[in-house]
Short mmCIF file of C-alpha atoms and ligand atoms in Angstrom, two decimals:
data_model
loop_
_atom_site.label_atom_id
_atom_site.label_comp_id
_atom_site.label_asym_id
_atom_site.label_seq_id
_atom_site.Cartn_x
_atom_site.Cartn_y
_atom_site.Cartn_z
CA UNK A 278 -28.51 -26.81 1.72
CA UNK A 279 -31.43 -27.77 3.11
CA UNK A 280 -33.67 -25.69 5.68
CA UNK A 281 -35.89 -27.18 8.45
CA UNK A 282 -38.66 -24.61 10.14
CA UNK A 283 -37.90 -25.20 13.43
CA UNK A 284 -40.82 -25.78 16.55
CA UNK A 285 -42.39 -22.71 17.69
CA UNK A 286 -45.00 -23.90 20.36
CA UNK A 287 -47.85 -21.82 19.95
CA UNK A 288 -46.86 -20.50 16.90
CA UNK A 289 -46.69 -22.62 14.50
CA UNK A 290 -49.22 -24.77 14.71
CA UNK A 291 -50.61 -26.24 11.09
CA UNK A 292 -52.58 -22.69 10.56
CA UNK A 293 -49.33 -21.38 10.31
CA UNK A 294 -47.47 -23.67 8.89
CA UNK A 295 -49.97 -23.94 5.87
CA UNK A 296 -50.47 -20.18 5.54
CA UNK A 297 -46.90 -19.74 5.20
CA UNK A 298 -46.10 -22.40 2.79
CA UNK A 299 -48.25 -20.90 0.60
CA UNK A 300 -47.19 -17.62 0.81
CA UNK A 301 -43.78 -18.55 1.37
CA UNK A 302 -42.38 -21.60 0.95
CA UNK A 303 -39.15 -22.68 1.11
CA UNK A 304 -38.62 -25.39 3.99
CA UNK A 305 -37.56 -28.96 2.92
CA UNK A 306 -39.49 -30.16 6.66
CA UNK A 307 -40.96 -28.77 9.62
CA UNK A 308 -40.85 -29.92 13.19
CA UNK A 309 -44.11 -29.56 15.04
CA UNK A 310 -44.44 -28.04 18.16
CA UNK A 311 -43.62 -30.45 20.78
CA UNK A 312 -46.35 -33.42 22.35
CA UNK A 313 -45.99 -33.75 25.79
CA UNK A 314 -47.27 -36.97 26.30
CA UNK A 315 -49.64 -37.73 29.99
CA UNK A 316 -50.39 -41.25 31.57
CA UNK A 317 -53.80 -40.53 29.92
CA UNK A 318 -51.77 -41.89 27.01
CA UNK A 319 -53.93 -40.22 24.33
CA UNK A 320 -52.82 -36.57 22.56
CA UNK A 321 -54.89 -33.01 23.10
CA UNK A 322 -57.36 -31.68 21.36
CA UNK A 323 -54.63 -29.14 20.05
CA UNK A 324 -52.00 -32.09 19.66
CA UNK A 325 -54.43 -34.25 17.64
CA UNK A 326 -55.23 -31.15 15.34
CA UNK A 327 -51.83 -30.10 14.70
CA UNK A 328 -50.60 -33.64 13.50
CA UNK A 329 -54.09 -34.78 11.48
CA UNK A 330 -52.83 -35.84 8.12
CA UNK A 331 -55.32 -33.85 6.26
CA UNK A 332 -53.54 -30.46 7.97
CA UNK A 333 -49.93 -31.28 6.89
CA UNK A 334 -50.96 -32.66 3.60
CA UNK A 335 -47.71 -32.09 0.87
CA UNK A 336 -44.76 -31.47 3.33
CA UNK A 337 -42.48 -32.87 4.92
CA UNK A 338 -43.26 -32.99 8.89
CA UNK A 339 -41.93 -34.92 11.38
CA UNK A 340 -44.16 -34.54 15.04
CA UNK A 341 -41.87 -33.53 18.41
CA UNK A 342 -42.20 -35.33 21.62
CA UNK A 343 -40.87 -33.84 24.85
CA UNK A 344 -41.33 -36.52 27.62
CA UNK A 345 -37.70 -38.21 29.82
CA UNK A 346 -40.82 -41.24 30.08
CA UNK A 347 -39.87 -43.81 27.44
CA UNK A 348 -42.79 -45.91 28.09
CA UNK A 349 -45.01 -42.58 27.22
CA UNK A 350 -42.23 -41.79 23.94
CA UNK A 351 -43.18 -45.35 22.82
CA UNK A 352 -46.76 -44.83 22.87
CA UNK A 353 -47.05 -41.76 21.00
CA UNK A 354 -44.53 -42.61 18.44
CA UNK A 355 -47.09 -45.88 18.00
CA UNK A 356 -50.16 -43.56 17.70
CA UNK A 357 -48.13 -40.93 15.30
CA UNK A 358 -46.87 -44.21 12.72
CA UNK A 359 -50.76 -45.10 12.71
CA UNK A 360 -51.59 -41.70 11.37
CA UNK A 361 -48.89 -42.52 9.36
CA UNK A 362 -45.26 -41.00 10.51
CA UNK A 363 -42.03 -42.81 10.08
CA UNK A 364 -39.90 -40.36 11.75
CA UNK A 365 -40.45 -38.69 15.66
CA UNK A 366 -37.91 -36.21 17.13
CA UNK A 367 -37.16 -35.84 20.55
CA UNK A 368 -37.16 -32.69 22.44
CA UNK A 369 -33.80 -32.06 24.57
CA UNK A 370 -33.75 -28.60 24.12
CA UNK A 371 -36.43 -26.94 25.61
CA UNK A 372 -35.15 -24.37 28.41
CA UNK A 373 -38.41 -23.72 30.38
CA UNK A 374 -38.14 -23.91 34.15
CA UNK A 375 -40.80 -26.02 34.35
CA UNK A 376 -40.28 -28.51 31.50
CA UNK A 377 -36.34 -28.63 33.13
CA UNK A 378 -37.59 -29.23 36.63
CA UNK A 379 -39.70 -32.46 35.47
CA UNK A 380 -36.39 -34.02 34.18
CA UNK A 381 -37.66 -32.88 30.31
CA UNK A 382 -36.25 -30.92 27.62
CA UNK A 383 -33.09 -29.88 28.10
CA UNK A 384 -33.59 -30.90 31.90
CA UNK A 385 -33.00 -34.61 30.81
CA UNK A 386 -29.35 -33.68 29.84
CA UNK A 387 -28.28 -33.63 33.84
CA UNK A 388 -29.32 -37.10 33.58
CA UNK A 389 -27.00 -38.70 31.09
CA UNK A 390 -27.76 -42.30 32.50
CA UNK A 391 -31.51 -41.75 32.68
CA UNK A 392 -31.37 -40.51 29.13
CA UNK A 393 -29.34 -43.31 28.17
CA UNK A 394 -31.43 -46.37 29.18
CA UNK A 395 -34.18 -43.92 27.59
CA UNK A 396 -33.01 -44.24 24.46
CA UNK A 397 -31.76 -48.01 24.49
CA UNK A 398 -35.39 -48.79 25.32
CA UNK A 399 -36.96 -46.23 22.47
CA UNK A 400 -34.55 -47.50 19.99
CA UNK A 401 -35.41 -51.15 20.87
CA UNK A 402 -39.09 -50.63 20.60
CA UNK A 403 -39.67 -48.36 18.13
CA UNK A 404 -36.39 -48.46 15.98
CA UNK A 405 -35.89 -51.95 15.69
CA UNK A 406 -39.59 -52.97 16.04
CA UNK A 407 -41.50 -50.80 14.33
CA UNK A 408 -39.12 -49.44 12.15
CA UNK A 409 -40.00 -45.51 13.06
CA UNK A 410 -36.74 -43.40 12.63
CA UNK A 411 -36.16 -41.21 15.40
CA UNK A 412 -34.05 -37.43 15.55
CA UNK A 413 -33.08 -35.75 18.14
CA UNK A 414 -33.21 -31.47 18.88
CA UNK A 415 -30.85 -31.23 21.58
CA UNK A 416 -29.03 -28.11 23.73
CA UNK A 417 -25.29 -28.61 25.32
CA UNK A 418 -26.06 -29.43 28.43
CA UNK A 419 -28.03 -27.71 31.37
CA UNK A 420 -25.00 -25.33 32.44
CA UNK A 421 -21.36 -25.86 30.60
CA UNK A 422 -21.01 -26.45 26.94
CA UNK A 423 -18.38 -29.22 27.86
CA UNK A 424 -21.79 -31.76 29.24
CA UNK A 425 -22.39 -32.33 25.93
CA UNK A 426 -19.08 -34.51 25.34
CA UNK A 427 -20.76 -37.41 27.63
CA UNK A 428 -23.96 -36.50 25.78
CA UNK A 429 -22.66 -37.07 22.37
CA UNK A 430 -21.14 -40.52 23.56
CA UNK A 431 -24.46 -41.52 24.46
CA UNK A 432 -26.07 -40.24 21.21
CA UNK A 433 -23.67 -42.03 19.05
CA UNK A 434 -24.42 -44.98 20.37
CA UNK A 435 -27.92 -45.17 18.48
CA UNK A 436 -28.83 -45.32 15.12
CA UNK A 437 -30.03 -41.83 14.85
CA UNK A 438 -32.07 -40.16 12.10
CA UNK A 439 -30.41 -36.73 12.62
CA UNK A 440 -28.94 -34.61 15.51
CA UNK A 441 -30.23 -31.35 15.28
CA UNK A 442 -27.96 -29.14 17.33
CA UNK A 443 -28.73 -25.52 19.25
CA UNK A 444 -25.28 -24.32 20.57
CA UNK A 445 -26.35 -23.34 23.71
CA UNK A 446 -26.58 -24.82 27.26
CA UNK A 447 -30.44 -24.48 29.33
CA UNK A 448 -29.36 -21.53 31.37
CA UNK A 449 -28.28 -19.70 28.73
CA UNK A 450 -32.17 -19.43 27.28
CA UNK A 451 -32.39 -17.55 23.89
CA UNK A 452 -30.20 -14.36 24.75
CA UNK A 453 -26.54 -15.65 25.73
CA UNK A 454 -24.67 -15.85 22.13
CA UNK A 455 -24.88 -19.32 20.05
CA UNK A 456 -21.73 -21.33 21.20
CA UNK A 457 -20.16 -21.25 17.92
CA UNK A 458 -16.68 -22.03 18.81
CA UNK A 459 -17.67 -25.19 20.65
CA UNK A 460 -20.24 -26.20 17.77
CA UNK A 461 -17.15 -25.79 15.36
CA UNK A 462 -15.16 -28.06 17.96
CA UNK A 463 -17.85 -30.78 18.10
CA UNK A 464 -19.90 -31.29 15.09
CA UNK A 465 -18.21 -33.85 13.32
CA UNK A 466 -18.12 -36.63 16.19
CA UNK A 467 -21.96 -36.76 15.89
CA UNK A 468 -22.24 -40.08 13.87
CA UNK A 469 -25.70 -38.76 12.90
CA UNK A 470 -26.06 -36.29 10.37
CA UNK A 471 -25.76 -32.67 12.06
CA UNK A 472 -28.31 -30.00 11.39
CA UNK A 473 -27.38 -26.29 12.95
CA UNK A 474 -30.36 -24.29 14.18
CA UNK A 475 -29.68 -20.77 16.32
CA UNK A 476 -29.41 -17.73 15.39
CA UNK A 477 -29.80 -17.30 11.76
CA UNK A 478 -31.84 -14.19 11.19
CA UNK A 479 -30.58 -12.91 8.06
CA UNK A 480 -29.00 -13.49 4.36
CA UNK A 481 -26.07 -12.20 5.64
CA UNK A 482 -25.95 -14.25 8.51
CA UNK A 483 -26.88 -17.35 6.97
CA UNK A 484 -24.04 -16.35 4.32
CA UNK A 485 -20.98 -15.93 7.68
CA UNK A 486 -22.47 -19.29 8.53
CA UNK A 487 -21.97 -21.02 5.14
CA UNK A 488 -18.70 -19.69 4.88
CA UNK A 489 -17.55 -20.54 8.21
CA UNK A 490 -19.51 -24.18 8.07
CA UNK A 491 -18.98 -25.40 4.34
CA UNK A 492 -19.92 -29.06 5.00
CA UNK A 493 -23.18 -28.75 7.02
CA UNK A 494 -25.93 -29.57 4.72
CA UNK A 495 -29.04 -28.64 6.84
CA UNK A 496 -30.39 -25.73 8.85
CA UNK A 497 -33.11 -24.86 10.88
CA UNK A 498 -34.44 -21.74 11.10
CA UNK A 499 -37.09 -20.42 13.70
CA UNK A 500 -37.84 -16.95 14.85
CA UNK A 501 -36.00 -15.25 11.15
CA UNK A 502 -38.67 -16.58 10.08
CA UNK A 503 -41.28 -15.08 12.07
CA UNK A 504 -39.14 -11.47 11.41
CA UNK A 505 -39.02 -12.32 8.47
CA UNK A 506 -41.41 -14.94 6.82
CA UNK A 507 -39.97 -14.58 3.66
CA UNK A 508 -36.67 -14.82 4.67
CA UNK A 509 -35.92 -18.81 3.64
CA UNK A 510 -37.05 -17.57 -0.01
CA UNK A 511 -34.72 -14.66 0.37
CA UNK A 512 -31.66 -16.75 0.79
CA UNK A 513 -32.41 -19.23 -1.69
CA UNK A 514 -33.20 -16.74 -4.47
CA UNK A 515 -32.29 -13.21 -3.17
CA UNK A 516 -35.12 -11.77 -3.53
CA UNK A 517 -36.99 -10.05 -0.22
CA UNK A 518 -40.64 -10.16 0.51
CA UNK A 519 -42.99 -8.06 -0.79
CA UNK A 520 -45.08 -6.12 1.35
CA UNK A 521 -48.18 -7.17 -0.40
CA UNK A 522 -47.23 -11.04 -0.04
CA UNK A 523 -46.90 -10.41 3.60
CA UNK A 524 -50.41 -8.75 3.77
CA UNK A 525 -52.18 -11.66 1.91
CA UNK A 526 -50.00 -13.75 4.44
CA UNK A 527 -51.50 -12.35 7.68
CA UNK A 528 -55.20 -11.95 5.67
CA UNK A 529 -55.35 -16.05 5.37
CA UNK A 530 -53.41 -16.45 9.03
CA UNK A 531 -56.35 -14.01 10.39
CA UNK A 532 -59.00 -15.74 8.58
CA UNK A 533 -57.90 -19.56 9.82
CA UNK A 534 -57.26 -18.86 12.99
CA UNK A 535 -60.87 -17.30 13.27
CA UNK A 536 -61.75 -20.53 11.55
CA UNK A 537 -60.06 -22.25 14.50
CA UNK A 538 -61.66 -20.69 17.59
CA UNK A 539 -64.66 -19.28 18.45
CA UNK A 540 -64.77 -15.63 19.65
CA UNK A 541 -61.62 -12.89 18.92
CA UNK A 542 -59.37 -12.88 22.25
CA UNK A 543 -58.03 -16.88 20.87
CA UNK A 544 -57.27 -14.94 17.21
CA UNK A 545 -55.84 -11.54 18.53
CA UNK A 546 -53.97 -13.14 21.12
CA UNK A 547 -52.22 -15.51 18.08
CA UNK A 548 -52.11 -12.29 15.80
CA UNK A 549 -50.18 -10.58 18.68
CA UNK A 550 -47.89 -13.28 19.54
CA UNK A 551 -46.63 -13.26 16.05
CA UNK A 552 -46.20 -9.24 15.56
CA UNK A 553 -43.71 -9.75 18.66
CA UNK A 554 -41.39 -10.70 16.23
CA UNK A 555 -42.55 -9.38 12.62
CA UNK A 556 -42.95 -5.95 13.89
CA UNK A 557 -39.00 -5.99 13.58
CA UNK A 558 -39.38 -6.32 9.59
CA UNK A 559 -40.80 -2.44 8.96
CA UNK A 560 -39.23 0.69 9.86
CA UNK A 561 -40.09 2.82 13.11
CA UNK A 562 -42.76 0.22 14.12
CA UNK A 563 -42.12 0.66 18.06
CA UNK A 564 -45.59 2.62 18.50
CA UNK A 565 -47.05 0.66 16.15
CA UNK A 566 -46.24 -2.28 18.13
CA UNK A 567 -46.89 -0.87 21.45
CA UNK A 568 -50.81 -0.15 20.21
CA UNK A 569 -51.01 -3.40 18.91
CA UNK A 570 -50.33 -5.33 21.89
CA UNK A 571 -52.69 -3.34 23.79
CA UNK A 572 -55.48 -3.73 21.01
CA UNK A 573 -58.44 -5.64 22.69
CA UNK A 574 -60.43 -5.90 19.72
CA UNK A 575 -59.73 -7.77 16.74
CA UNK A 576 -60.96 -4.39 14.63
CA UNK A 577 -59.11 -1.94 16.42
CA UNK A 578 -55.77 -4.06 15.71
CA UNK A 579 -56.51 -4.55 12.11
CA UNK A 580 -56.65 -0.48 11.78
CA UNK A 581 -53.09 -0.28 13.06
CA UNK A 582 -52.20 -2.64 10.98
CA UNK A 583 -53.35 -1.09 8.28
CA UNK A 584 -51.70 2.34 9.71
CA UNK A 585 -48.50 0.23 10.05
CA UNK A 586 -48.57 -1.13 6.24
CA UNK A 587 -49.33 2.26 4.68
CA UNK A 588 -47.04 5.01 6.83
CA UNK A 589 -43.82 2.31 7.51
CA UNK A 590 -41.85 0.32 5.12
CA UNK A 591 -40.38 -3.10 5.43
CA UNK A 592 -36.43 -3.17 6.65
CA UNK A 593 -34.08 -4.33 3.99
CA UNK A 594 -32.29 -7.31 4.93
C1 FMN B 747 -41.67 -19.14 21.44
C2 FMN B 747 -40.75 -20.32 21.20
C3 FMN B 747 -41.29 -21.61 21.20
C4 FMN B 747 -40.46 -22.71 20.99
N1 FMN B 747 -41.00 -23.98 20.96
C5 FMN B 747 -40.19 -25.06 20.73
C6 FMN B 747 -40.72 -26.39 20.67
O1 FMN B 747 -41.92 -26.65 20.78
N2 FMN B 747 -39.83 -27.41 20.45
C7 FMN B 747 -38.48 -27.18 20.28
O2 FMN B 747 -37.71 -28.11 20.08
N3 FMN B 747 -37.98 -25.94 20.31
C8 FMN B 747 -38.80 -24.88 20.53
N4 FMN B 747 -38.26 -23.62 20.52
C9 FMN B 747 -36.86 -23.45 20.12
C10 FMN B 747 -36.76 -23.23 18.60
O3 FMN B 747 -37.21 -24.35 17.88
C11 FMN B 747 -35.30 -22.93 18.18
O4 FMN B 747 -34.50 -23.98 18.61
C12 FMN B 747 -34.79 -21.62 18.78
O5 FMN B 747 -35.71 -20.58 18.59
C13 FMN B 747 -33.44 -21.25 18.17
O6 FMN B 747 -33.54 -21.14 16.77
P1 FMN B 747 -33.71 -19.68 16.04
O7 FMN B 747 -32.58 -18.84 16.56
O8 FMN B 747 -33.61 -19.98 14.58
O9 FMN B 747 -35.03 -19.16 16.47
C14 FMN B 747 -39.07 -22.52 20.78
C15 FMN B 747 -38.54 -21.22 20.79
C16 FMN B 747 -39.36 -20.13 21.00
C17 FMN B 747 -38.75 -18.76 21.00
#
């Protein structure tokens, strides 16, 4: 098997990404955040740090772009092969209001003719001129899981690197249930290489999945992860994460991020956008969790931290 991180925007930027790795480990490639290209036609501040070769030095990672603008698709995948990236996914998946309502994410999948003369122009420029390899993160549609059979049609028609494939539609966001029957029904008419992402949050889970999915050879895992950072480890070798690994963890995520930014809200809002989900991994942490988001100083979080890692202990999984 092998196991993608998947894109958590303003999560896991390269701090992350490089903190966990090395406390970690365990992903074969990881799918930045998503680009959203302008008509300024150059990246962010943010963008440009996140994909800088010298921050994603020894793994695999393969930058996101979430634009339905192929002209603007072109140009960034051009910028990302100069820094020197051979493969660029598309976003068709995102389920924000107001990435769907500008025709992106998985608001391009209304749009199946749009999208279509999309891609024959992206694959024409950037496939079959400039050799970059593109993938594709797609939803089922906007509203019925039964969209995606036009949308598949139009995939298969392009030399794709890899469909990566979360079994839901837009409006059913992150809560309804993955669409497992239909992802059963539809998986092998992708002529790309399928990877799953949704839902995989434990061994156990991961283990239903195998059993139920035999012949899928990648995954992509997101917000386990954050529950549970060791988690990819876990499944590969059984063994669960230590509570000291996860405290050197968040030590060298504290320190970089304060490395990042100047002054503690940028670092203690990133600390407490990440506790959202690992406060899940210890026992009884609901006060803990409620002090922590109302912490306003870096030091007063750190001491219920602290509180958190001596009086709780982490959930076995
Ligand atoms: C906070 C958050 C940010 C996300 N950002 C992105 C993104 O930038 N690009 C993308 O393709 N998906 C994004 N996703 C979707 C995830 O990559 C993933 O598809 C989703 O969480 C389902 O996988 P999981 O159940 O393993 O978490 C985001 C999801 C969350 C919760």
């Amino acid at each position: 098997m092998e196991f993608y991180f998947a894109p958590l925007e303003g999560i896991t930027g390269y701090i992350f990404r490089n903190a966990w790795e090395e406390y970690f480990g365990g992903a074969d490639k990881y799918i930045t955040p998503f680009i959203s290209p302008n008509a300024k036609g150059c990246f962010t501040a943010k963008e440009k740090r996140d994909i800088l070769p010298e921050h994603n030095q020894g793994k695999k990672v393969v930058p996101q772009i979430l634009t339905s603008k192929a002209e603007f698709f072109i140009d960034t995948a051009k910028k990302l092969k100069e820094y020197g990236y051979k493969e660029v996914n598309l976003n068709l998946g995102c389920p924000s209001g107001t990435v769907v309502t500008k025709k992106k994410g998985a608001g391009f999948l209304s749009y199946p003719k749009e999208l279509e003369r999309f891609l024959e122009e992206v694959f024409e420029k950037l496939y079959q001129k400039e050799q970059i390899e593109i993938s594709i993160k797609t939803r089922l549609g906007m509203e019925q899981e039964e969209e995606f059979y036009q949308i598949l049609e139009i995939y298969n028609k392009y030399q794709l690197k890899e469909l990566i494939i979360h079994p839901r539609v837009q409006k059913d966001f992150y809560k309804e249930p993955v669409r497992s029957g239909f992802f059963k029904e539809i998986w092998k008419n992708s002529r790309a290489p399928v990877c799953y992402n949704g839902d995989i949050f434990t061994p156990e889970l991961y283990q239903a999945f195998t059993r139920e999915f035999p012949e899928i050879e990648k995954i992509m895992v997101g917000r386990g992860i954050l529950v549970n950072p060791g988690l990819l480890k876990q499944m590969k070798t059984g063994k669960p994460m230590e509570k000291e690994e996860l405290w050197q963890f968040l030590s060298r995520l504290r320190q970089d991020y304060e490395k990042e930014f100047s002054g503690e809200t940028p670092v203690l809002y990133k600390m407490k956008e990440l506790w959202f989900y690992l406060a899940h991994s210890f026992t009884d942490y609901t006060p803990y969790l409620k002090k922590i988001k109302k912490a306003g100083r870096l030091a007063e979080y750190q001491g219920i931290v602290e509180r958190l890692f001596m009086e709780q202990n982490l959930r076995e999984w």
